[in-house]
Amino acid sequence: MLGKPGIHILSEDTRRPLGTVEKGRGCGPCATTATHNPEERSRRSRTEGVAKVPGQGRTGHCANPDSFLVSVHDSSKTRADQILSVVAPEPHPGVSGFSSFAAAAVACCWCYYYFKASAMVMQSLTTPLVSSSCVVPTSASLRSPSPSFSASVFSQKASRALSFGSSGLLNSGAVEASARPSVGLPSGGRISTMASQTTVQKMDQDSPVSEAVVDEPVQIKLRSLKLSDLGPSEIRGLQARPRIDFTNIQNIVGPIVEDVRSRGDEAVKEYTVKFDKVTLENIVELVADLPDPELDPEVKAAFDVAYANIKTFHAAQKKSQSMEVETMPGVRCKRVARAISNVGLYVPGGTAVLPSTALMLAVPAQIAGCRTVVVATPPRPDGSICPEVLYCAKKAGATHILKAGGAQACHIHTYYDSRSLARAVAAMAWGTDTCPKVDKILGPGNQYVTAAKMLLQNSEAMVSIDMPAGPSEVLVIADKYASPAHIAADLLSQAEHGPDSQVVFVAVGDDVDVEAIEAEVEAQCNALPRGSIAAKALQNSFTLIVSTKAEACAFSNLYAPEHLIVNVENAASWLDSIDNAGSVFLGRWTPESVGDYASGTNHVLPTYGYARMYGGVSLDSFVKYMTVQSLSSEGLLALGPSVAKMAEVEGLDAHARAVTLRLKDLKAQK
């Protein structure tokens, strides 16, 4: 059984605490095991390095006293224990310029994604993760991290790495940048890092430790504001999203993009080993050569329903693609659609693999008639493809699967998405020996994904993208007739995507029971396996109380949300007042989830306010339009003089001559 120091782990299936966490036992110097046998713990404490921690006399053990030792989780309580002391006599072998204590925390934190523990809370073992760079010993059995990486992986904003001040105390910037709810050092706690010893000293025996969000019931109260109390600048502030430092992000992904450009398949394979801990013989698979995956019949049936609805909705868009009109007698103008020949589709694999995205992207590509459809998705630990993604890709006519991309761990996925995605989009943008070069890359993602796509779009690769995108977001407009339980569920359905998700509730009228809605949010959040993620997102959310429909729609149009839920009486009448939204969900029986999966509309949508000028993925995303004009002699005689005169005004004599020569010939024929 596996766990992590300083992080409270629950079984995904039973939510049972995993028990004592040890470091240095089992699969090598960085293996992590959990021991529940008291006799075994007692035996080890007499012969091995020991760390004392509170909680039923439990002890953490280190198989190698020269390595490191870690905290213990007291399974009799639903919280992470406070650490009294952690001592490592000597730096861990292989750790350069960094304490073995920090290395233990780093390596164990990486277990989160691979073993899919359903919840975690950073504790004080994460606070030493502040070095600008370090080398961390790895264990293949743990799928541990790359040997060299920046400590900024633990920052929600890659541009702000965690750091210590000269005093050794965790600075406020590091706390602010933390990507997950954390249990920081006790008040007065100090980190001391030396070449031969690392100690966490508890300065105040009674200092409180924050409760674990996923275990202790979390209290949620959305920031509540009245529109009538706000000035223009405050309203603009509510529309703001987290700042994106594209320059810093592009500095991260740029070298990877160039490496893939120059070394192709070999570079992709190396990065897959480095980031995914998977060794691949082939990075690309031909979909036609892959056997049909074995799936539960109910799962297949659900995907089949989604496929049919998505196909119906997008096929209907084909009717309006081509058109022809006679603008004046003898002058006919036409627009014709042609499929983009080669497209690359990115299916994320960060906090969860999203086979629904494979349908959302591949189905319109299939309808458009794209010849080459490359689906990029992260490989599983054994190098295989997620069976649900494969099923959707095969059903929707994808031609190739590129096994690259994806995040390595939930709590640091923003940083690693940028690097993982970089190799996937670079391979598709530039092409390799086995991966076809594509002309357009489509797929959802956070701001790091957007940065990587935009970097390629502006390079010599000559590739376009679907749209900029950022963290997922929802704005819910509701009145007194809406169910508080429904509103809460809709808010949480976006909040659970990630801690950077944007969640806004607009209450129409003072008679909306905001307290009842908050109570529902709290109750439902505490019942969610991903409740800690949702709770983090809700910390940055707010409720805006408005008086009228006009005020609600005006604010929504300014905010331009990715998803807009209108849960009010007579919701259909509101649509004409809505101008800016990625996708709109009208009425009490239309949760945002139906659009995410199977109503037929596309869930790849603009975020970050880009709905003011971008629409979501549609059939148009996979085609380009050619315009055609055809003039008869009568048409040129009627139109030619105007064209020649306009060319003369602009000083383009050759343009004018191309018309006047023809007019002269026509007159001569008569």
XYZ file of C-alpha atoms in Angstrom:
670
model
C 0.000 0.000 0.000
C 1.354 3.406 -0.925
C 1.180 6.858 0.529
C 3.050 10.140 0.729
C 4.753 12.052 3.535
C 2.913 15.072 4.751
C -0.070 14.325 2.543
C -3.291 12.824 3.784
C -4.341 10.011 1.439
C -7.720 8.333 1.106
C -8.516 5.173 -0.789
C -10.399 6.102 -3.968
C -12.847 3.232 -3.491
C -13.423 3.242 0.266
C -12.095 6.650 1.396
C -10.238 4.682 4.112
C -7.021 6.259 5.414
C -4.060 4.319 4.060
C -2.184 4.370 7.336
C 1.465 4.785 8.289
C 3.676 6.275 5.616
C 7.313 5.254 5.378
C 10.139 6.252 3.155
C 13.149 4.210 2.032
C 11.452 0.794 2.301
C 10.633 -1.636 -0.474
C 11.344 -0.703 -4.072
C 14.594 1.218 -3.647
C 15.914 4.356 -1.974
C 12.791 6.313 -2.888
C 10.156 3.626 -2.519
C 7.158 4.469 -0.381
C 5.255 1.886 1.628
C 2.597 1.866 4.310
C 2.764 -0.388 7.341
C -0.167 -1.263 9.568
C 1.486 -4.028 11.635
C 2.407 -2.697 15.122
C 5.007 -5.457 15.718
C 6.741 -4.681 12.448
C 6.751 -0.988 13.295
C 8.217 -1.710 16.709
C 10.950 -3.935 15.248
C 11.970 -1.327 12.749
C 12.066 1.440 15.349
C 14.835 -0.424 17.206
C 17.074 -0.892 14.200
C 16.397 1.928 11.784
C 16.234 5.698 11.589
C 13.216 6.970 13.515
C 11.035 10.062 13.509
C 8.659 10.605 16.423
C 5.230 11.953 15.609
C 2.038 12.343 17.640
C -0.848 9.944 17.377
C -1.064 6.651 19.293
C 2.693 6.437 19.640
C 3.169 5.762 15.967
C 6.605 6.070 14.482
C 7.866 6.726 10.984
C 10.724 4.534 9.862
C 13.557 4.944 7.433
C 15.174 1.799 6.043
C 18.332 3.799 5.387
C 19.230 6.148 8.274
C 21.396 8.081 5.830
C 18.383 8.607 3.635
C 15.376 10.366 5.110
C 12.284 9.823 7.207
C 8.792 11.142 7.074
C 5.548 11.854 8.906
C 2.909 9.348 9.889
C -0.816 9.591 9.357
C -2.915 8.797 12.409
C -5.799 6.783 10.982
C -7.812 7.255 14.159
C -8.346 10.886 13.186
C -9.659 12.420 10.013
C -6.794 14.862 9.704
C -3.101 14.910 8.937
C -0.899 14.757 12.056
C 1.300 17.614 13.034
C 4.974 16.893 12.500
C 7.183 17.346 15.570
C 10.551 16.692 13.975
C 12.104 15.153 10.931
C 15.814 14.400 10.872
C 17.996 13.071 8.057
C 21.588 12.430 9.285
C 23.036 12.630 5.785
C 21.771 13.875 2.429
C 20.070 11.237 0.351
C 22.339 9.610 -2.251
C 21.864 11.280 -5.608
C 20.478 14.533 -4.258
C 22.543 17.468 -5.476
C 22.249 20.895 -3.898
C 19.066 20.040 -2.049
C 18.101 18.371 1.209
C 17.119 14.723 1.365
C 14.133 15.828 3.398
C 12.785 17.816 0.481
C 13.590 14.995 -1.917
C 11.476 12.628 0.142
C 8.535 14.975 -0.052
C 8.979 15.533 -3.776
C 9.186 11.865 -4.685
C 6.218 10.928 -2.561
C 4.041 13.749 -3.807
C 4.412 12.289 -7.241
C 2.603 9.122 -6.201
C -0.699 10.989 -6.241
C -1.494 10.717 -9.918
C -0.182 7.227 -10.502
C -2.005 5.583 -7.640
C -5.083 7.776 -8.010
C -5.634 8.613 -4.370
C -8.841 10.574 -4.389
C -7.759 13.483 -2.220
C -4.713 15.072 -0.697
C -3.611 18.014 1.342
C -0.096 19.442 1.266
C 1.404 19.486 4.763
C 4.613 20.933 6.108
C 6.764 18.438 4.269
C 6.009 20.404 1.133
C 7.423 23.624 2.486
C 11.065 22.773 1.737
C 10.213 22.480 -1.950
C 11.714 25.833 -2.661
C 15.049 25.266 -4.317
C 15.414 26.746 -7.780
C 16.352 23.284 -8.987
C 17.201 19.892 -7.567
C 17.956 16.339 -8.564
C 15.542 13.815 -7.138
C 16.272 10.064 -7.099
C 13.547 8.108 -8.814
C 11.914 4.706 -8.619
C 10.369 3.098 -11.677
C 7.809 1.373 -9.506
C 6.562 4.725 -8.273
C 6.576 6.426 -11.653
C 8.415 9.176 -9.805
C 9.299 12.521 -11.319
C 11.943 13.518 -13.746
C 15.440 13.664 -12.171
C 15.702 17.385 -12.754
C 12.937 19.899 -12.403
C 12.081 23.300 -11.021
C 10.375 23.696 -7.675
C 7.819 25.866 -9.413
C 5.941 22.658 -10.210
C 4.204 23.229 -6.902
C 3.072 26.687 -7.919
C -0.293 27.373 -9.472
C 1.440 30.131 -11.393
C 4.550 28.805 -13.101
C 6.035 32.295 -13.120
C 6.139 32.377 -9.320
C 8.333 29.588 -7.945
C 8.083 28.823 -4.251
C 10.953 30.400 -2.358
C 12.405 30.988 1.091
C 13.425 34.320 2.451
C 16.781 34.722 4.162
C 15.147 33.906 7.484
C 14.195 30.461 6.307
C 10.473 31.047 6.701
C 8.105 30.302 3.831
C 7.329 33.654 2.263
C 3.851 34.975 1.525
C 4.325 34.691 -2.221
C 4.897 30.984 -1.912
C 1.788 30.547 0.194
C -0.297 32.581 -2.234
C 0.995 30.610 -5.215
C 0.229 27.208 -3.694
C -1.942 25.214 -6.040
C -3.874 23.270 -3.392
C -5.180 23.836 0.138
C -2.166 23.302 2.345
C -1.337 22.655 5.952
C 1.596 24.993 6.439
C 4.255 25.118 9.096
C 2.951 25.551 12.630
C 3.170 29.094 13.898
C 6.792 29.759 14.720
C 7.995 26.739 12.778
C 11.300 27.169 10.994
C 13.020 25.146 8.309
C 16.752 24.614 8.765
C 18.648 23.142 5.827
C 22.271 21.991 6.233
C 24.541 19.728 4.222
C 24.509 17.016 6.854
C 21.179 17.488 8.585
C 17.652 18.676 7.830
C 15.358 19.456 10.711
C 11.857 20.777 11.079
C 11.865 22.459 14.462
C 8.596 22.942 16.269
C 8.892 26.248 18.070
C 5.422 26.219 19.607
C 4.127 22.879 20.886
C 0.497 24.022 20.775
C 0.497 25.656 17.369
C -2.617 24.764 15.397
C -2.569 22.793 12.185
C -5.175 23.415 9.487
C -7.683 20.662 8.979
C -7.601 18.562 5.838
C -10.230 19.855 3.432
C -11.181 16.428 2.209
C -11.727 14.978 5.684
C -13.016 17.669 7.975
C -16.283 19.236 6.778
C -15.276 22.368 4.937
C -17.298 25.522 5.451
C -18.049 27.387 2.244
C -19.320 30.915 2.009
C -19.230 32.587 -1.374
C -18.226 36.226 -1.386
C -21.548 38.084 -1.741
C -21.791 41.428 -3.531
C -24.610 43.719 -4.600
C -24.337 45.232 -8.051
C -25.902 48.464 -6.794
C -23.013 48.906 -4.334
C -20.288 48.608 -6.957
C -18.647 51.227 -9.112
C -17.430 50.718 -12.702
C -13.882 49.787 -11.667
C -15.148 47.223 -9.156
C -17.402 45.659 -11.780
C -14.451 45.437 -14.162
C -12.479 43.770 -11.390
C -15.107 41.040 -11.091
C -14.646 40.220 -14.761
C -10.899 39.679 -14.376
C -9.426 36.200 -14.609
C -6.077 35.085 -13.163
C -3.213 36.778 -14.964
C -1.363 34.685 -17.537
C 2.367 35.192 -17.989
C 2.661 33.814 -21.501
C 6.297 34.859 -21.785
C 7.348 32.675 -18.873
C 5.242 29.758 -20.046
C 6.604 29.956 -23.565
C 10.124 29.968 -22.150
C 9.255 26.620 -20.600
C 7.764 24.981 -23.672
C 9.939 26.621 -26.318
C 13.017 24.396 -25.911
C 10.864 21.265 -26.056
C 9.156 22.440 -29.220
C 12.510 23.079 -30.881
C 13.898 19.741 -29.715
C 10.957 17.858 -31.203
C 11.338 19.859 -34.387
C 14.981 18.834 -34.773
C 14.953 15.264 -33.417
C 11.390 14.130 -34.089
C 10.360 10.715 -32.775
C 13.448 10.268 -30.604
C 12.764 13.498 -28.754
C 9.115 12.574 -28.200
C 10.149 9.160 -26.833
C 12.646 10.715 -24.449
C 10.126 13.228 -23.156
C 7.563 10.463 -22.722
C 10.034 8.610 -20.507
C 10.854 11.815 -18.673
C 7.341 13.105 -18.110
C 5.121 10.016 -18.274
C 7.664 7.430 -17.063
C 6.651 5.266 -20.005
C 9.018 3.735 -22.555
C 7.352 3.461 -25.950
C 8.495 1.450 -28.926
C 6.149 3.406 -31.178
C 4.769 6.832 -30.357
C 2.110 6.629 -33.082
C -0.436 3.885 -33.677
C -2.609 3.469 -36.740
C -6.160 3.298 -35.424
C -7.193 0.796 -38.093
C -4.547 -1.648 -36.821
C -5.704 -1.522 -33.202
C -8.190 -4.097 -31.897
C -11.528 -2.900 -30.590
C -11.214 -2.168 -26.868
C -13.175 -4.197 -24.352
C -15.626 -1.946 -22.548
C -18.616 -2.466 -20.323
C -21.751 -2.557 -22.527
C -23.327 0.292 -20.554
C -20.247 2.439 -21.121
C -20.368 1.707 -24.838
C -24.068 2.518 -24.958
C -23.489 5.870 -23.252
C -20.764 6.827 -25.719
C -22.935 5.660 -28.602
C -25.740 8.000 -27.519
C -23.294 10.891 -27.269
C -21.799 10.067 -30.671
C -25.219 10.015 -32.340
C -26.283 13.356 -30.864
C -22.987 15.083 -31.594
C -23.105 13.789 -35.151
C -26.703 14.949 -35.654
C -26.005 18.467 -34.394
C -22.788 18.967 -36.347
C -24.093 17.379 -39.545
C -26.951 19.884 -39.531
C -24.395 22.692 -39.725
C -23.297 21.477 -43.147
C -26.478 22.805 -44.752
C -25.427 26.427 -44.312
C -21.823 26.049 -45.407
C -22.135 26.533 -49.166
C -24.091 29.353 -50.763
C -24.423 31.132 -54.115
C -25.909 34.506 -54.992
C -26.172 36.790 -58.018
C -25.066 40.191 -56.776
C -26.052 41.930 -60.026
C -27.056 40.658 -63.482
C -24.250 38.512 -64.874
C -22.220 38.504 -61.607
C -22.486 35.306 -59.575
C -20.664 34.801 -56.276
C -20.327 31.540 -54.405
C -18.835 30.234 -51.188
C -17.729 26.587 -51.003
C -16.433 24.631 -48.012
C -13.428 22.340 -48.151
C -12.226 20.163 -45.308
C -8.880 20.917 -43.688
C -6.919 17.896 -44.843
C -4.883 17.130 -41.724
C -5.929 17.948 -38.163
C -4.474 17.201 -34.747
C -6.799 16.717 -31.789
C -5.532 17.032 -28.234
C -7.420 14.903 -25.689
C -6.249 15.914 -22.189
C -5.126 13.477 -19.547
C -4.459 15.653 -16.514
C -6.726 15.262 -13.481
C -8.813 12.858 -15.562
C -8.722 11.344 -19.030
C -11.527 12.798 -21.144
C -12.822 10.391 -23.793
C -15.780 12.727 -24.320
C -13.328 15.239 -25.780
C -12.275 12.656 -28.350
C -15.891 12.583 -29.555
C -16.288 16.362 -29.473
C -13.268 16.806 -31.732
C -13.234 13.721 -33.927
C -16.943 13.664 -34.855
C -16.986 17.072 -36.607
C -13.660 16.174 -38.250
C -15.322 13.024 -39.558
C -18.332 14.948 -40.892
C -16.124 17.608 -42.481
C -14.167 14.929 -44.329
C -10.680 15.519 -42.910
C -8.338 12.929 -44.432
C -5.841 12.632 -41.575
C -7.047 12.882 -37.981
C -4.350 12.522 -35.314
C -5.555 12.134 -31.725
C -2.865 13.008 -29.169
C -3.487 11.545 -25.734
C -1.209 10.434 -22.884
C -0.292 6.744 -22.689
C -1.211 4.633 -19.705
C 1.613 3.370 -17.448
C 1.959 0.209 -19.554
C 2.175 2.233 -22.759
C -1.324 1.367 -23.936
C -4.111 3.752 -24.891
C -7.040 4.502 -22.602
C -9.720 2.087 -23.896
C -12.514 4.678 -23.707
C -10.478 7.164 -25.728
C -9.620 4.450 -28.250
C -13.273 3.438 -28.572
C -14.351 7.023 -29.252
C -11.457 7.645 -31.646
C -12.234 4.526 -33.673
C -15.945 5.244 -33.764
C -15.374 8.808 -34.954
C -12.927 7.857 -37.682
C -9.565 8.995 -36.293
C -6.639 7.716 -38.352
C -3.688 7.975 -35.940
C -3.150 8.082 -32.187
C -0.095 9.911 -30.879
C 0.752 8.641 -27.407
C 1.989 11.870 -25.893
C 0.765 14.598 -23.605
C -0.978 14.713 -20.269
C -0.213 15.762 -16.720
C 1.825 13.818 -14.201
C -0.018 14.732 -11.030
C -3.233 16.495 -10.165
C -1.793 19.074 -7.823
C 0.931 20.184 -10.235
C -0.833 19.594 -13.529
C -0.703 23.214 -14.669
C 3.083 23.213 -14.886
C 3.478 19.791 -16.418
C 0.626 20.201 -18.882
C 2.710 22.900 -20.515
C 5.697 20.605 -20.950
C 3.763 17.454 -21.771
C 1.483 19.158 -24.224
C 4.461 20.847 -25.859
C 5.830 17.591 -27.214
C 2.394 16.472 -28.411
C 1.545 19.636 -30.288
C 5.113 20.012 -31.541
C 5.060 16.530 -33.033
C 1.767 17.248 -34.778
C 2.771 20.752 -35.855
C 6.168 19.869 -37.291
C 5.559 16.229 -38.114
C 7.982 13.386 -37.386
C 8.982 10.176 -39.131
C 5.836 8.486 -37.816
C 3.507 11.355 -36.889
C 1.882 13.160 -39.815
C 2.225 16.930 -39.909
C -1.131 18.583 -39.333
C -2.502 21.897 -40.520
C -4.592 22.702 -37.452
C -4.494 21.721 -33.778
C -7.663 21.673 -31.707
C -8.440 20.753 -28.142
C -9.237 22.182 -24.705
C -6.851 23.055 -21.928
C -5.681 25.594 -19.409
C -3.547 28.674 -19.970
C -0.444 26.530 -20.400
C -2.117 24.581 -23.159
C -3.065 27.838 -24.830
C 0.502 29.131 -24.600
C 1.893 26.013 -26.254
C -0.655 26.146 -29.061
C -0.131 29.851 -29.652
C 3.627 29.356 -29.727
C 3.273 26.812 -32.535
C 0.741 28.939 -34.385
C 3.212 31.804 -34.536
C 6.136 29.631 -35.620
C 7.401 28.420 -38.978
C 5.309 25.276 -38.543
C 2.446 26.961 -40.399
C -0.237 25.503 -38.170
C -3.446 27.102 -36.925
C -5.341 26.543 -33.677
C -8.992 26.521 -32.713
C -9.046 29.273 -30.074
C -7.290 30.544 -26.951
C -8.481 28.819 -23.806
C -7.942 28.865 -20.079
C -9.415 27.303 -16.935
C -12.981 26.043 -17.133
C -15.693 28.445 -15.984
C -19.420 28.794 -15.428
C -21.762 31.677 -14.709
C -25.145 30.693 -13.272
C -28.060 33.136 -13.392
C -30.958 32.096 -11.166
C -34.068 33.541 -9.590
C -36.219 32.523 -6.636
C -37.874 29.745 -8.637
C -34.615 27.802 -9.081
C -33.799 24.872 -6.818
C -30.874 25.605 -4.456
C -29.716 22.004 -4.900
C -29.639 22.394 -8.679
C -27.733 25.671 -8.489
C -25.172 24.185 -6.111
C -24.674 21.129 -8.303
C -24.118 23.307 -11.368
C -21.562 25.475 -9.590
C -19.670 22.449 -8.317
C -19.693 20.714 -11.696
C -17.263 23.365 -12.905
C -15.412 23.891 -9.636
C -14.332 20.238 -9.562
C -12.387 20.651 -12.825
C -9.510 22.350 -11.043
C -8.554 24.892 -8.382
C -8.271 27.583 -11.046
C -11.828 27.052 -12.330
C -13.968 30.189 -12.370
C -17.402 29.935 -10.726
C -19.853 32.862 -10.608
C -23.432 32.960 -9.310
C -25.726 35.840 -10.294
C -28.867 36.025 -8.143
C -31.752 37.952 -9.702
C -33.669 39.688 -6.912
C -33.243 40.014 -3.162
C -35.676 37.133 -2.652
C -33.190 34.496 -3.837
C -32.234 32.376 -0.829
C -28.462 32.726 -1.095
C -27.886 31.124 2.311
C -29.769 27.989 1.279
C -27.689 27.789 -1.886
C -24.443 28.161 0.083
C -25.576 25.413 2.452
C -26.214 23.142 -0.527
C -22.821 23.964 -2.022
C -21.141 23.114 1.262
C -23.028 19.854 1.748
C -22.503 18.661 -1.807
C -18.858 19.719 -1.872
C -18.102 17.721 1.259
C -19.638 14.654 -0.374
C -17.529 14.874 -3.548
C -14.412 12.733 -4.079
C -12.890 15.824 -5.718
C -14.248 18.099 -3.025
C -10.866 19.549 -2.084
C -10.360 20.705 -5.671
C -13.836 22.229 -5.832
C -13.383 23.949 -2.475
C -10.182 25.581 -3.684
C -11.917 26.921 -6.788
C -14.805 28.247 -4.708
C -12.403 30.364 -2.649
C -12.080 32.648 -5.667
C -15.778 32.622 -6.555
C -18.513 35.096 -5.745
C -22.236 35.748 -5.712
C -23.490 38.907 -7.401
C -26.982 40.076 -6.444
C -28.747 42.079 -9.158
C -32.239 43.528 -9.334
C -33.349 42.909 -12.902
C -33.005 40.684 -15.925
C -31.285 43.527 -17.783
C -28.606 43.841 -15.092
C -28.003 40.100 -15.047
C -27.593 39.891 -18.820
C -25.435 43.010 -18.964
C -22.987 41.601 -16.413
C -22.977 38.194 -18.094
C -22.193 39.772 -21.456
C -19.290 41.649 -19.899
C -17.991 38.504 -18.209
C -18.438 36.377 -21.384
C -18.396 32.984 -19.649
C -17.497 29.660 -21.190
C -20.740 28.174 -19.848
C -23.830 30.236 -19.044
C -26.701 28.607 -17.171
C -29.972 30.558 -17.137
C -32.072 28.890 -14.447
C -35.000 31.297 -14.251
C -38.693 31.352 -14.938
C -39.384 31.635 -18.684
C -35.688 31.208 -19.486
C -36.186 31.059 -23.270
C -37.178 34.726 -23.293
C -33.712 35.646 -22.021
C -31.800 34.326 -25.036
C -32.172 37.448 -27.174
C -30.460 39.454 -24.435
C -27.412 37.185 -24.316
C -24.549 38.083 -26.649
C -21.354 36.639 -25.173
C -21.126 33.037 -23.987
C -19.477 29.870 -25.207
C -22.561 27.732 -24.620
C -25.918 28.589 -23.022
C -28.086 26.257 -20.945
C -31.693 27.396 -20.685
C -34.175 26.342 -18.020
C -34.260 24.321 -14.850
C -33.932 20.952 -16.611
C -30.765 21.836 -18.539
C -27.653 21.236 -16.431
C -24.326 22.176 -17.948
C -23.299 18.511 -17.753
C -25.514 17.585 -20.712
C -23.511 19.880 -22.959
C -20.273 18.485 -21.604
C -21.231 14.999 -22.700
C -24.145 14.178 -24.896
C -26.713 16.822 -25.834
C -24.964 17.237 -29.176
C -23.361 20.660 -28.792
C -19.596 20.881 -28.512
C -17.860 21.236 -25.174
C -14.622 22.706 -26.547
C -15.410 26.351 -25.831
C -13.690 29.713 -25.393
C -12.824 30.682 -21.835
C -11.106 33.605 -20.144
C -13.555 36.089 -21.669
C -12.708 35.075 -25.237
C -16.395 34.326 -25.831
C -16.634 38.010 -26.703
C -14.905 37.284 -30.003
C -14.636 33.497 -30.397
C -17.195 30.724 -30.718
C -16.768 27.117 -29.670
C -15.573 24.263 -31.846
C -18.053 23.446 -34.605
C -18.072 21.962 -38.071
C -16.625 25.263 -39.280
C -13.529 24.583 -37.176
C -12.603 21.753 -39.537
C -13.204 23.451 -42.863
C -11.979 26.478 -44.703
C -14.023 28.446 -47.187
C -13.222 29.366 -50.745
C -15.089 32.126 -52.503
C -15.823 31.819 -56.215
C -17.012 34.452 -58.678
C -18.069 34.048 -62.264
C -18.954 36.932 -64.628
C -20.654 36.830 -67.979
C -19.777 39.404 -70.652
C -22.848 41.353 -69.636
C -21.721 41.225 -66.054
C -18.277 42.635 -66.821
C -19.760 45.376 -68.988
C -21.978 46.380 -66.066
C -19.405 46.050 -63.278
C -16.119 46.821 -65.075
C -16.236 50.640 -65.140
C -16.716 50.813 -61.348
C -13.790 48.453 -60.755
C -11.491 50.383 -63.110
C -12.320 53.676 -61.437
C -11.633 52.306 -57.924
C -8.261 50.939 -59.087
C -7.332 54.332 -60.536
C -8.181 55.997 -57.209
C -5.823 53.628 -55.394
C -3.085 54.147 -57.992
C -3.045 50.494 -59.089
C -2.946 50.930 -62.857
C -2.383 47.242 -63.640
C -5.594 46.388 -61.804
C -7.463 48.924 -63.886
C -5.858 47.749 -67.131
C -6.927 44.109 -66.472
C -10.517 45.355 -66.642
C -10.286 48.016 -69.363
C -8.538 45.671 -71.833
C -11.428 43.219 -71.502
C -14.000 45.972 -71.818
C -12.256 47.153 -74.998
C -12.364 43.618 -76.471
C -16.049 43.241 -75.634
C -16.895 46.536 -77.284
C -14.858 45.545 -80.352
C -16.836 42.303 -80.669
C -20.046 44.273 -80.792
